[in-house]
mmCIF file of C-alpha atoms in Angstrom:
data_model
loop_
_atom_site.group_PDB
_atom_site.id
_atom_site.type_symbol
_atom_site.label_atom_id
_atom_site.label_comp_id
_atom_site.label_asym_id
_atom_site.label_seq_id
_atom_site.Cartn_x
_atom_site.Cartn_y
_atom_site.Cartn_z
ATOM 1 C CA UNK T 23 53.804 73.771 23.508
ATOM 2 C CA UNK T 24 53.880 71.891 20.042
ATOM 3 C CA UNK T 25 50.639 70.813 18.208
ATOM 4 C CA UNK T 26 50.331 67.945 16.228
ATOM 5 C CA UNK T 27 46.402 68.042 15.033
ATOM 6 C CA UNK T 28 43.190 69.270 17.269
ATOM 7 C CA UNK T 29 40.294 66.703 18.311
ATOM 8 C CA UNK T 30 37.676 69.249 18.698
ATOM 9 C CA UNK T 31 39.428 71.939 15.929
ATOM 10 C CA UNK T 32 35.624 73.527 15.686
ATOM 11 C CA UNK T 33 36.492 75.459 18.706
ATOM 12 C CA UNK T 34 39.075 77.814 16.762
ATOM 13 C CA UNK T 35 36.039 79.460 15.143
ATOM 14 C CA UNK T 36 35.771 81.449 18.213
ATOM 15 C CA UNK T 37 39.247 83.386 17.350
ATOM 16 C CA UNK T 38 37.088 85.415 14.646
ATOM 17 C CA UNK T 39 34.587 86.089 17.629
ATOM 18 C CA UNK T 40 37.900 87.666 19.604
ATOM 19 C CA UNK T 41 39.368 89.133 16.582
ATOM 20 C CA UNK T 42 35.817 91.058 16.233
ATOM 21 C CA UNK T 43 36.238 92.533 20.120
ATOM 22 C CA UNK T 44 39.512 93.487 19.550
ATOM 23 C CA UNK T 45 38.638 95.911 16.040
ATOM 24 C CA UNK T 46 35.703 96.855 18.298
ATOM 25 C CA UNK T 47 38.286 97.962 20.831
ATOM 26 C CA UNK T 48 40.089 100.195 18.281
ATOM 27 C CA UNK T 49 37.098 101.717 16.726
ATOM 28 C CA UNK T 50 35.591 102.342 20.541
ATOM 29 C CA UNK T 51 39.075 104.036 21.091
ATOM 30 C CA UNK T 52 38.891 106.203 17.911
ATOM 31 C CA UNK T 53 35.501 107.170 18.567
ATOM 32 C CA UNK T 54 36.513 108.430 22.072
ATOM 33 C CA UNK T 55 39.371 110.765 20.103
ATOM 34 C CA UNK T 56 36.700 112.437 17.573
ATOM 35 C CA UNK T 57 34.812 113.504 20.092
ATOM 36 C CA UNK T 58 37.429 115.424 22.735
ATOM 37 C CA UNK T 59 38.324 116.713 19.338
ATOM 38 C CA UNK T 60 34.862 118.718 19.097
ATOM 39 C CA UNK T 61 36.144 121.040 21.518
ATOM 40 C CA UNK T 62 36.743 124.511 19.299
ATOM 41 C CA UNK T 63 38.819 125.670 22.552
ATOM 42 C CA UNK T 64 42.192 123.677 22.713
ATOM 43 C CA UNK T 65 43.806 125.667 25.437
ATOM 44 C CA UNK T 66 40.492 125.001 28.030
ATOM 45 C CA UNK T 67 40.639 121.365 26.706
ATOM 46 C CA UNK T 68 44.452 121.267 28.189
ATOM 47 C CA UNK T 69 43.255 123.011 31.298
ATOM 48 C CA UNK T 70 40.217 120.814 32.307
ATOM 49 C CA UNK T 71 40.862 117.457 31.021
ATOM 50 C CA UNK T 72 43.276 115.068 32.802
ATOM 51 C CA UNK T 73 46.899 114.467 31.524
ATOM 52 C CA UNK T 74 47.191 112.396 28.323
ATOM 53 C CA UNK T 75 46.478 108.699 28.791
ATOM 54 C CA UNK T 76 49.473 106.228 28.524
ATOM 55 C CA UNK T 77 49.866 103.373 26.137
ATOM 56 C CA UNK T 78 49.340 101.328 29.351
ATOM 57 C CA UNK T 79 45.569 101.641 29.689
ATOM 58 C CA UNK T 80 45.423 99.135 27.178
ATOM 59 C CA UNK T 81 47.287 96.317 28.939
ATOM 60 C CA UNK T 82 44.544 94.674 30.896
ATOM 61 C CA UNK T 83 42.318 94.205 27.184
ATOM 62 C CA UNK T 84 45.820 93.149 25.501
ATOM 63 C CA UNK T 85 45.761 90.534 28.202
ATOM 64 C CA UNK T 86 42.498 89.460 28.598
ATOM 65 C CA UNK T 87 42.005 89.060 24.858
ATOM 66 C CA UNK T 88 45.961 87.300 24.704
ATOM 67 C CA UNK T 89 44.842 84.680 27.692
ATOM 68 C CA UNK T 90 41.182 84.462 25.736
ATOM 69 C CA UNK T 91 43.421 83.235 22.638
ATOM 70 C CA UNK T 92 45.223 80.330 24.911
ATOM 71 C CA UNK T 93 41.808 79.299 26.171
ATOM 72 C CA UNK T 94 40.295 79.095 22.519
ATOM 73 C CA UNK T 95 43.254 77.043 21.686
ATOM 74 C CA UNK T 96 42.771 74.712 24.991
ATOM 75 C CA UNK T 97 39.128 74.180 24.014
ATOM 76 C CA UNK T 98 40.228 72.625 20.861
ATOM 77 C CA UNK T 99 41.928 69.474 21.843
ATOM 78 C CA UNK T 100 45.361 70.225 21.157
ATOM 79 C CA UNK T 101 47.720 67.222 20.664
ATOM 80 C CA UNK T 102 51.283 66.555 20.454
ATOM 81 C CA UNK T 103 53.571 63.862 20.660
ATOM 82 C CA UNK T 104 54.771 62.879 23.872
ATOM 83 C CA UNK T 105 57.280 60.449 25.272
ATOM 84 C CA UNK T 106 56.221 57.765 27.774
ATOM 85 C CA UNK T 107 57.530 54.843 28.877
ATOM 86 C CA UNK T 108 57.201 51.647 27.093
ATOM 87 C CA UNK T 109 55.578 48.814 29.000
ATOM 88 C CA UNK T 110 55.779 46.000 25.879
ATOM 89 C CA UNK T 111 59.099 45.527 24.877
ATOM 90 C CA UNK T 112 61.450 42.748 24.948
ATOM 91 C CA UNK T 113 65.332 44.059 25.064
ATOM 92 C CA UNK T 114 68.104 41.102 25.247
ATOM 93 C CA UNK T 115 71.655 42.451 26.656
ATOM 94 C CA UNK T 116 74.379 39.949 24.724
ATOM 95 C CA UNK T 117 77.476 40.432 25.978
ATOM 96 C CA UNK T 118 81.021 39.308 24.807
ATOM 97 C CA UNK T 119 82.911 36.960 27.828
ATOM 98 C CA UNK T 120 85.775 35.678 25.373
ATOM 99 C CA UNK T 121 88.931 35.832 27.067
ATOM 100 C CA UNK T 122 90.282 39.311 25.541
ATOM 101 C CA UNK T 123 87.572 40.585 27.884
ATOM 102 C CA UNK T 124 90.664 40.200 30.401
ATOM 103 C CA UNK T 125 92.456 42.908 28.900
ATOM 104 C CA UNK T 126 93.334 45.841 31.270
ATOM 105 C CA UNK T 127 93.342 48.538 28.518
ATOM 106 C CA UNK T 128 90.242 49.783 30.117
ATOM 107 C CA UNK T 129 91.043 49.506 33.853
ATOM 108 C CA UNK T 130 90.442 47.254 35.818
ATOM 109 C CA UNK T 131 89.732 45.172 33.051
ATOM 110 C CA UNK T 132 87.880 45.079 30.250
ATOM 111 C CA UNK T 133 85.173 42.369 31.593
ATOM 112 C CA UNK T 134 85.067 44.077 34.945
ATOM 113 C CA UNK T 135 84.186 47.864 33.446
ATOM 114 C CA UNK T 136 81.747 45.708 31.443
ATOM 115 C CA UNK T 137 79.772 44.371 34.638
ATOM 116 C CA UNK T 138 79.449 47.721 36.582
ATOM 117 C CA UNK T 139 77.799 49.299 33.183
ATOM 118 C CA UNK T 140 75.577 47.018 32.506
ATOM 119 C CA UNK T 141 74.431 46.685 35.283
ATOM 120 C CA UNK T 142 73.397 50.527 35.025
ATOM 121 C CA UNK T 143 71.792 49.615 31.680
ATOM 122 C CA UNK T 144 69.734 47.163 33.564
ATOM 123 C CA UNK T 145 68.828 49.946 36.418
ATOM 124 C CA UNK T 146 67.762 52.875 33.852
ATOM 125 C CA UNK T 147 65.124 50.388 32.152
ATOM 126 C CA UNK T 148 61.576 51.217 32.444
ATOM 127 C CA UNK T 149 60.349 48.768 34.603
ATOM 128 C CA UNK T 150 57.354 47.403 32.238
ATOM 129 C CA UNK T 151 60.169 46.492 29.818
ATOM 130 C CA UNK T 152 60.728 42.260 29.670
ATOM 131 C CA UNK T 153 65.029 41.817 29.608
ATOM 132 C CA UNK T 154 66.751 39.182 29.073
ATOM 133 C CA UNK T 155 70.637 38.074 29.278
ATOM 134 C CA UNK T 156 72.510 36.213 26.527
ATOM 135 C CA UNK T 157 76.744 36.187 27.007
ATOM 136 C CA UNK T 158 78.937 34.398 24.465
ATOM 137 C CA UNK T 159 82.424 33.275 23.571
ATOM 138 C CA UNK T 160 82.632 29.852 21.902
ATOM 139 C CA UNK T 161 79.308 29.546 21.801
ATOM 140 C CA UNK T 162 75.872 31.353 23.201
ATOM 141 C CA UNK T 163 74.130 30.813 26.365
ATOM 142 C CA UNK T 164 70.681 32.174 27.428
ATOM 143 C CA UNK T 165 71.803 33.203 30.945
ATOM 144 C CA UNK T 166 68.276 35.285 31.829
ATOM 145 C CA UNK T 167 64.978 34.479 29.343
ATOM 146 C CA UNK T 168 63.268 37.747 28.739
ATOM 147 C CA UNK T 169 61.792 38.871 31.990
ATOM 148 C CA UNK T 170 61.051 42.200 34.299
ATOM 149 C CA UNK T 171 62.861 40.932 37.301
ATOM 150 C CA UNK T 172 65.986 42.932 37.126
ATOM 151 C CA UNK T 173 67.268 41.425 39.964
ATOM 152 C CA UNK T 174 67.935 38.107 38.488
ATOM 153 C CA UNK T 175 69.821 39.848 35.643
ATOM 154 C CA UNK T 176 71.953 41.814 37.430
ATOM 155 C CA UNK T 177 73.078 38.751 39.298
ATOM 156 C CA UNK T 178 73.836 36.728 35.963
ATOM 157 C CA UNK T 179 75.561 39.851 34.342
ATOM 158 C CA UNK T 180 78.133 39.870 37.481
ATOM 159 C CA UNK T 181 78.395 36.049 37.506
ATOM 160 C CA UNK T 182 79.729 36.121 33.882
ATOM 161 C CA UNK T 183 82.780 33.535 33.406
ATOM 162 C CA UNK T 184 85.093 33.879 30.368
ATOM 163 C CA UNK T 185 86.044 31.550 28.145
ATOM 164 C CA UNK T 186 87.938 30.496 25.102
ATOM 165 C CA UNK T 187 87.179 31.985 21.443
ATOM 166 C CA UNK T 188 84.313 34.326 20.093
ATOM 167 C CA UNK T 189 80.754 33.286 18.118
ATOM 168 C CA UNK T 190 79.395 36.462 17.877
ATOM 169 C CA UNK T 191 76.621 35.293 15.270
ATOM 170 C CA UNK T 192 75.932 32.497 17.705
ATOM 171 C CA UNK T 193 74.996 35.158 20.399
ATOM 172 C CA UNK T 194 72.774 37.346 18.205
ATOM 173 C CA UNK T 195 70.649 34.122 17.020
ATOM 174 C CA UNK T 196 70.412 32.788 20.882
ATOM 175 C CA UNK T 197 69.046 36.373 21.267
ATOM 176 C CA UNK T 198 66.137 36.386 18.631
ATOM 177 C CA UNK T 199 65.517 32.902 19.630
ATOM 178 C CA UNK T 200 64.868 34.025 23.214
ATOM 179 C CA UNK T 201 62.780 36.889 21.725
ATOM 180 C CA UNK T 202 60.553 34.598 19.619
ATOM 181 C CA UNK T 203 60.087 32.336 22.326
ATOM 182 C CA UNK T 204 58.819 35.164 24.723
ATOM 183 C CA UNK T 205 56.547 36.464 21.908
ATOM 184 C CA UNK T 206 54.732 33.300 21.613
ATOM 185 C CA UNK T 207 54.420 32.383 25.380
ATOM 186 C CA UNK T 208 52.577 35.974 25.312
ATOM 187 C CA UNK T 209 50.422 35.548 22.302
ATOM 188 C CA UNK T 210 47.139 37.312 22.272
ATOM 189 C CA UNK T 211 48.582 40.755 20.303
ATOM 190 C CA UNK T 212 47.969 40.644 16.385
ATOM 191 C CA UNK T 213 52.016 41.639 16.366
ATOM 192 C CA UNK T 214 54.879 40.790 18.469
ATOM 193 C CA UNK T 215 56.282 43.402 20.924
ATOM 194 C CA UNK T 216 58.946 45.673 19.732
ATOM 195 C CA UNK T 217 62.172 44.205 20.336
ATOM 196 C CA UNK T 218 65.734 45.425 20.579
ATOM 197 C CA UNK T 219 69.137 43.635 20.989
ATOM 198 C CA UNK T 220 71.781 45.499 22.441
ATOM 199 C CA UNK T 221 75.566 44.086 21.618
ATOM 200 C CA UNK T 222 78.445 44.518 23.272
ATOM 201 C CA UNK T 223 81.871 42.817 22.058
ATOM 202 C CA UNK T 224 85.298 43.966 22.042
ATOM 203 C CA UNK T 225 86.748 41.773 19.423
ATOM 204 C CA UNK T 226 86.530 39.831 16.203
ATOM 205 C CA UNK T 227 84.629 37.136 15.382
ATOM 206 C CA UNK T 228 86.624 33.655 15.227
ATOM 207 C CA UNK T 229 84.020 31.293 15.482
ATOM 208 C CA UNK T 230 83.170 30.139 12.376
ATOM 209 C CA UNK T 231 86.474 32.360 10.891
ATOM 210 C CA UNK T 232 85.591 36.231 10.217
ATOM 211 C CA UNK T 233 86.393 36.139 6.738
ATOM 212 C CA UNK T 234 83.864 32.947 5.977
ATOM 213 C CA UNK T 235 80.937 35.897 5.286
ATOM 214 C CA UNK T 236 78.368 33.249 4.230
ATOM 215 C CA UNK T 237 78.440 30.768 6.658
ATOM 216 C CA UNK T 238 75.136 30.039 8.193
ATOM 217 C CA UNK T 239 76.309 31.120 11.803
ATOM 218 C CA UNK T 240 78.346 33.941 10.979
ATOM 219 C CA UNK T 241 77.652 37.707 12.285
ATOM 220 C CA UNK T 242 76.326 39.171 9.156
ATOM 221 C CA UNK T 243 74.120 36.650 8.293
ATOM 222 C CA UNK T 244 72.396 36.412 12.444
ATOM 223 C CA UNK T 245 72.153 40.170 11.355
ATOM 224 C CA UNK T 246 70.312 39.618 8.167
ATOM 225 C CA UNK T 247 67.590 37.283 10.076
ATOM 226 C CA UNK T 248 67.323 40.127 12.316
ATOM 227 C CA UNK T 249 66.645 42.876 9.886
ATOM 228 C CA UNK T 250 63.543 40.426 8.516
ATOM 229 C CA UNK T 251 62.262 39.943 12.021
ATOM 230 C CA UNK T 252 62.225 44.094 12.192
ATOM 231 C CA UNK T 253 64.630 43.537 15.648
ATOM 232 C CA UNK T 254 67.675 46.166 15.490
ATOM 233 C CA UNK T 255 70.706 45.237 16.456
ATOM 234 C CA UNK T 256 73.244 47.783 18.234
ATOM 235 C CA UNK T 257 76.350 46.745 18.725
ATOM 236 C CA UNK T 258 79.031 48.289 20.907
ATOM 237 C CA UNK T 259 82.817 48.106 20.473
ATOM 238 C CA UNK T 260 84.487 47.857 23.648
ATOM 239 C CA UNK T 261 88.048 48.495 24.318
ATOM 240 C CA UNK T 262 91.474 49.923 22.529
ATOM 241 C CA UNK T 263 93.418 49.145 19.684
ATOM 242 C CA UNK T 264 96.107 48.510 22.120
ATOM 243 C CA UNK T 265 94.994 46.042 24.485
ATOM 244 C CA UNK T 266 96.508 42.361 25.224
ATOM 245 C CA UNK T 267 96.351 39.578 26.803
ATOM 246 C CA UNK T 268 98.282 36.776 28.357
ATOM 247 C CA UNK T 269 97.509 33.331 26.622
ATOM 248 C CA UNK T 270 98.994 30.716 28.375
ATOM 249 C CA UNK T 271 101.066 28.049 26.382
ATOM 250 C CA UNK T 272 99.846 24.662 25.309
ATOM 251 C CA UNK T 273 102.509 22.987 27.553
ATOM 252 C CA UNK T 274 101.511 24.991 30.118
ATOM 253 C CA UNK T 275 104.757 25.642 30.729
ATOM 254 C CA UNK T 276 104.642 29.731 29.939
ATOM 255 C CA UNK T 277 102.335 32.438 28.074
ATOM 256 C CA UNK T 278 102.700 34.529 25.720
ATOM 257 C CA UNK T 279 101.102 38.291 25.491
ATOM 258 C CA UNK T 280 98.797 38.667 22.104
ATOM 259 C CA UNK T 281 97.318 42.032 21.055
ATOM 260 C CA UNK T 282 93.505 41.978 21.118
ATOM 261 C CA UNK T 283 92.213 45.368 19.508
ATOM 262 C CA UNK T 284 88.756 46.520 18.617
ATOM 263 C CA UNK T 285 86.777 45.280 15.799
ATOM 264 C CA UNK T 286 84.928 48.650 15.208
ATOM 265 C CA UNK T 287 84.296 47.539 10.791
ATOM 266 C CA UNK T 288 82.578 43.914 11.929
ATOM 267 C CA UNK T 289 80.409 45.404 14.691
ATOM 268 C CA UNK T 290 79.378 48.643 12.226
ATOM 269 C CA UNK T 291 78.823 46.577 9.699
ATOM 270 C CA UNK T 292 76.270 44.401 12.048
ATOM 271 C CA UNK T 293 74.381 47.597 13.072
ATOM 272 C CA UNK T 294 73.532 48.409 9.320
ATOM 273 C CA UNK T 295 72.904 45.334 8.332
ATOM 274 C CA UNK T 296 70.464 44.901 11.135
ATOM 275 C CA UNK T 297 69.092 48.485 11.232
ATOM 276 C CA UNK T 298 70.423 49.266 14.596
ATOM 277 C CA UNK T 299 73.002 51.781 15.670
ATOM 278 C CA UNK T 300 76.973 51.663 16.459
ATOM 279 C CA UNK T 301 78.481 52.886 19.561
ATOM 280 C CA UNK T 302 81.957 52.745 20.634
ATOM 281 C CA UNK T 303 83.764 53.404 23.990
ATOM 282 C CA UNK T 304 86.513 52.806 25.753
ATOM 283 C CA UNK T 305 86.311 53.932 29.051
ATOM 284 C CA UNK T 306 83.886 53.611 32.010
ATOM 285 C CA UNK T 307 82.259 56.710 31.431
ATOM 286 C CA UNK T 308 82.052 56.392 27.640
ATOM 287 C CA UNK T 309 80.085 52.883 27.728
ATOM 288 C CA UNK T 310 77.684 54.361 30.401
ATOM 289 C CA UNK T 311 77.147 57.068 28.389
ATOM 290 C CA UNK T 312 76.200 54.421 25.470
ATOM 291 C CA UNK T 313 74.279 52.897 27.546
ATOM 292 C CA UNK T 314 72.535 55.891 29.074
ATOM 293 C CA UNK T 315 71.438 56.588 25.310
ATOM 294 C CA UNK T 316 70.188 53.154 24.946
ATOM 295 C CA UNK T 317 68.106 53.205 28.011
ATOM 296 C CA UNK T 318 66.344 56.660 26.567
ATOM 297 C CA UNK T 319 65.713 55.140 23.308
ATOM 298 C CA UNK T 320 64.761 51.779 24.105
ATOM 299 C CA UNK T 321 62.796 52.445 27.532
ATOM 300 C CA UNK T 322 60.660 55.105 26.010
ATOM 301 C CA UNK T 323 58.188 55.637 23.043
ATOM 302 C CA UNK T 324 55.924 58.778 21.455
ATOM 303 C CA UNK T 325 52.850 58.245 21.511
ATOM 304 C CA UNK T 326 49.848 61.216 20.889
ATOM 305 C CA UNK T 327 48.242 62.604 23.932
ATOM 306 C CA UNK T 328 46.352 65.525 25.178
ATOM 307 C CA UNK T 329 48.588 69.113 25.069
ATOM 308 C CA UNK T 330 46.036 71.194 26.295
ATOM 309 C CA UNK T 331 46.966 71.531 30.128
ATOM 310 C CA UNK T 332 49.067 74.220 29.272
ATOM 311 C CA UNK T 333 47.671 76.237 26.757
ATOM 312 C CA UNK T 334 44.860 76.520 30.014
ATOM 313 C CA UNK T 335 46.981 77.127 32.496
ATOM 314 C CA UNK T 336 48.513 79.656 30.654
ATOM 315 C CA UNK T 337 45.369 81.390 29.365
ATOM 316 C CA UNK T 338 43.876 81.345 32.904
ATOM 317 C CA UNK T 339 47.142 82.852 34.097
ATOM 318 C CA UNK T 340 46.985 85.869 31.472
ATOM 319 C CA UNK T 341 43.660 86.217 31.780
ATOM 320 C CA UNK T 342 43.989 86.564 35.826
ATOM 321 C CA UNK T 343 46.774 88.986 34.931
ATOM 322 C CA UNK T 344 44.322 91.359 32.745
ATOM 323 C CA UNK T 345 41.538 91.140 35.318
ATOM 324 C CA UNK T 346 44.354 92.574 37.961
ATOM 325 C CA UNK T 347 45.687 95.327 35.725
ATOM 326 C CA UNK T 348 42.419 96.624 34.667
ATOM 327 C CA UNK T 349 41.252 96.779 38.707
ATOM 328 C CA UNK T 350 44.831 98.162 39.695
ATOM 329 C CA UNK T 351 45.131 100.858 36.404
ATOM 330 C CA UNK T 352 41.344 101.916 36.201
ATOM 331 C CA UNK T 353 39.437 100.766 39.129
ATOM 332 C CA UNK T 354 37.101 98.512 37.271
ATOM 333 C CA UNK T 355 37.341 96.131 34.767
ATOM 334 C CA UNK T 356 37.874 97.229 31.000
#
């Protein structure tokens, strides 16, 4: 029962009024003690008057003036931060279909573990949450524009081809471009809704070469743009540093097996640049784990609201309790 601030915090004047009754209490208990104490006869006192009182007597005021304290509290509006789902947000799933995807490091394969947890992802979203579908390899390709139909998602994310190469920059600008685009279809709001893009890759950027840092289209810079739009980027690395492929030969004629590990630096460094977070996993239960995370952070907000429902409940409940006690111990009320 955390408190943030109180909308009516007037009402907390009363707790003087209850600390009053309760040195009232002890000075109508002391008084009680002076006088059997008149008696000049001790031994006739022991023989007449009933056996000393227990401690317990006082339990039904204890409570009454306890569940008075949870009322007062109640009264004053207490509020707290609570989390509720979002219902305007835009979230666009990029996902890596290059052909290392085929690896079987992570069994099946790579792509195939990749289908099955997205397509959790897309289940745990809130519903009022718009989601959209970008995959990528040579280049980008808006497969879903931002959108609550979760159907037509899931069906893109499991009728993902791969392909040649990787233009991982490429994917993160289709993915604010599909963000902007929703934003001003909407309009009306003095700001854009929050938006978040979630990554996942499982290798190095080739297209334009990794090490070319300043070209237009690489990585870094898509993750620049996105740290000035205020749209975090978390990226996920997918995979082993063991896995490999078979790349047929030009000739056709055989293949050859080429290692295609992780790229854990390029996709941190994407995250910080952008603001958003790192993840990496390399089984099914680790990326559905990631993803789990993602779907708590992204599908839900805090917002203030009313805590007093149970401060009340609770006071009613202790005050009940005294009521009870002081019928059950005494017969009558305190």
């Amino acid at each position: 029962m955390s408190i943030s601030h109180f909308t009516s915090a007037g009402w907390l004047a009363f707790l003087i009024v209850l600390v009053a009754i309760a040195l009232l209490y002890v000075l109508v208990q002391r008084r009680r003690k002076r006088h059997m104490l008149r008696f000049s006869n001790m031994e006739t006192l022991e023989k007449v008057a009933p056996s000393r009182p227990s401690l317990w007597r006082h339990t039904p005021v204890v409570l009454m003036l306890v569940g008075l304290v949870l009322l007062t509290v109640a009264a004053a509006g207490p509020q707290a931060e609570k989390k509720v789902p979002r219902n305007r947000a835009t979230v666009m799933l990029v996902i890596d279909v290059s052909l290392s995807m085929e690896a079987t490091d992570v069994p099946p394969s790579r792509i195939q573990v990749a289908k099955k947890a997205a397509s959790e992802f897309v289940d745990g979203l809130t519903p009022g949450i718009n989601l959209g579908l970008v995959t990528f390899a040579g280049t980008a390709s808006v497969q879903v524009s931002p959108t609550t139909n979760r159907d037509a998602v899931k069906a893109a994310i499991q009728n993902m081809k791969l392909a040649e190469r990787t233009a991982t920059g490429e994917g993160i600008f289709s993915a604010l471009q599909a963000i902007d685009t929703l934003a001003s279809v909407l309009g009306g709001a003095q700001t854009p809704p929050p938006a978040r893009v979630v990554m996942m890759s499982d290798g190095k950027q080739t297209v334009p070469d990794d090490k070319d840092v300043d070209n237009p289209r690489h990585g870094f810079v898509a993750a620049r743009m996105a740290k000035q739009k205020n749209i975090p980027v978390s990226t996920i690395s997918f995979g082993t540093t063991w896995g490999s492929v078979e790349i047929p030969d030009q000739d056709g004629k055989g293949s050859q097996r080429v290692r295609v590990p992780v790229d854990d630096d390029s996709l941190r460094e994407i995250a910080k640049l952008s603001g958003g977070d790192f993840y990496t996993a390399s089984t099914l239960e680790e990326l559905s784990n990631v993803y789990k995370t993602l779907d708590k952070q992204i599908g839900y907000e805090m917002q203030m609201g009313d805590a007093s429902r149970s401060w009340l409940l609770l006071g009613l409940l202790i005050t009940a309790a005294g009521v009870v006690s002081g019928l059950l111990y005494r017969q009558r009320l305190p």
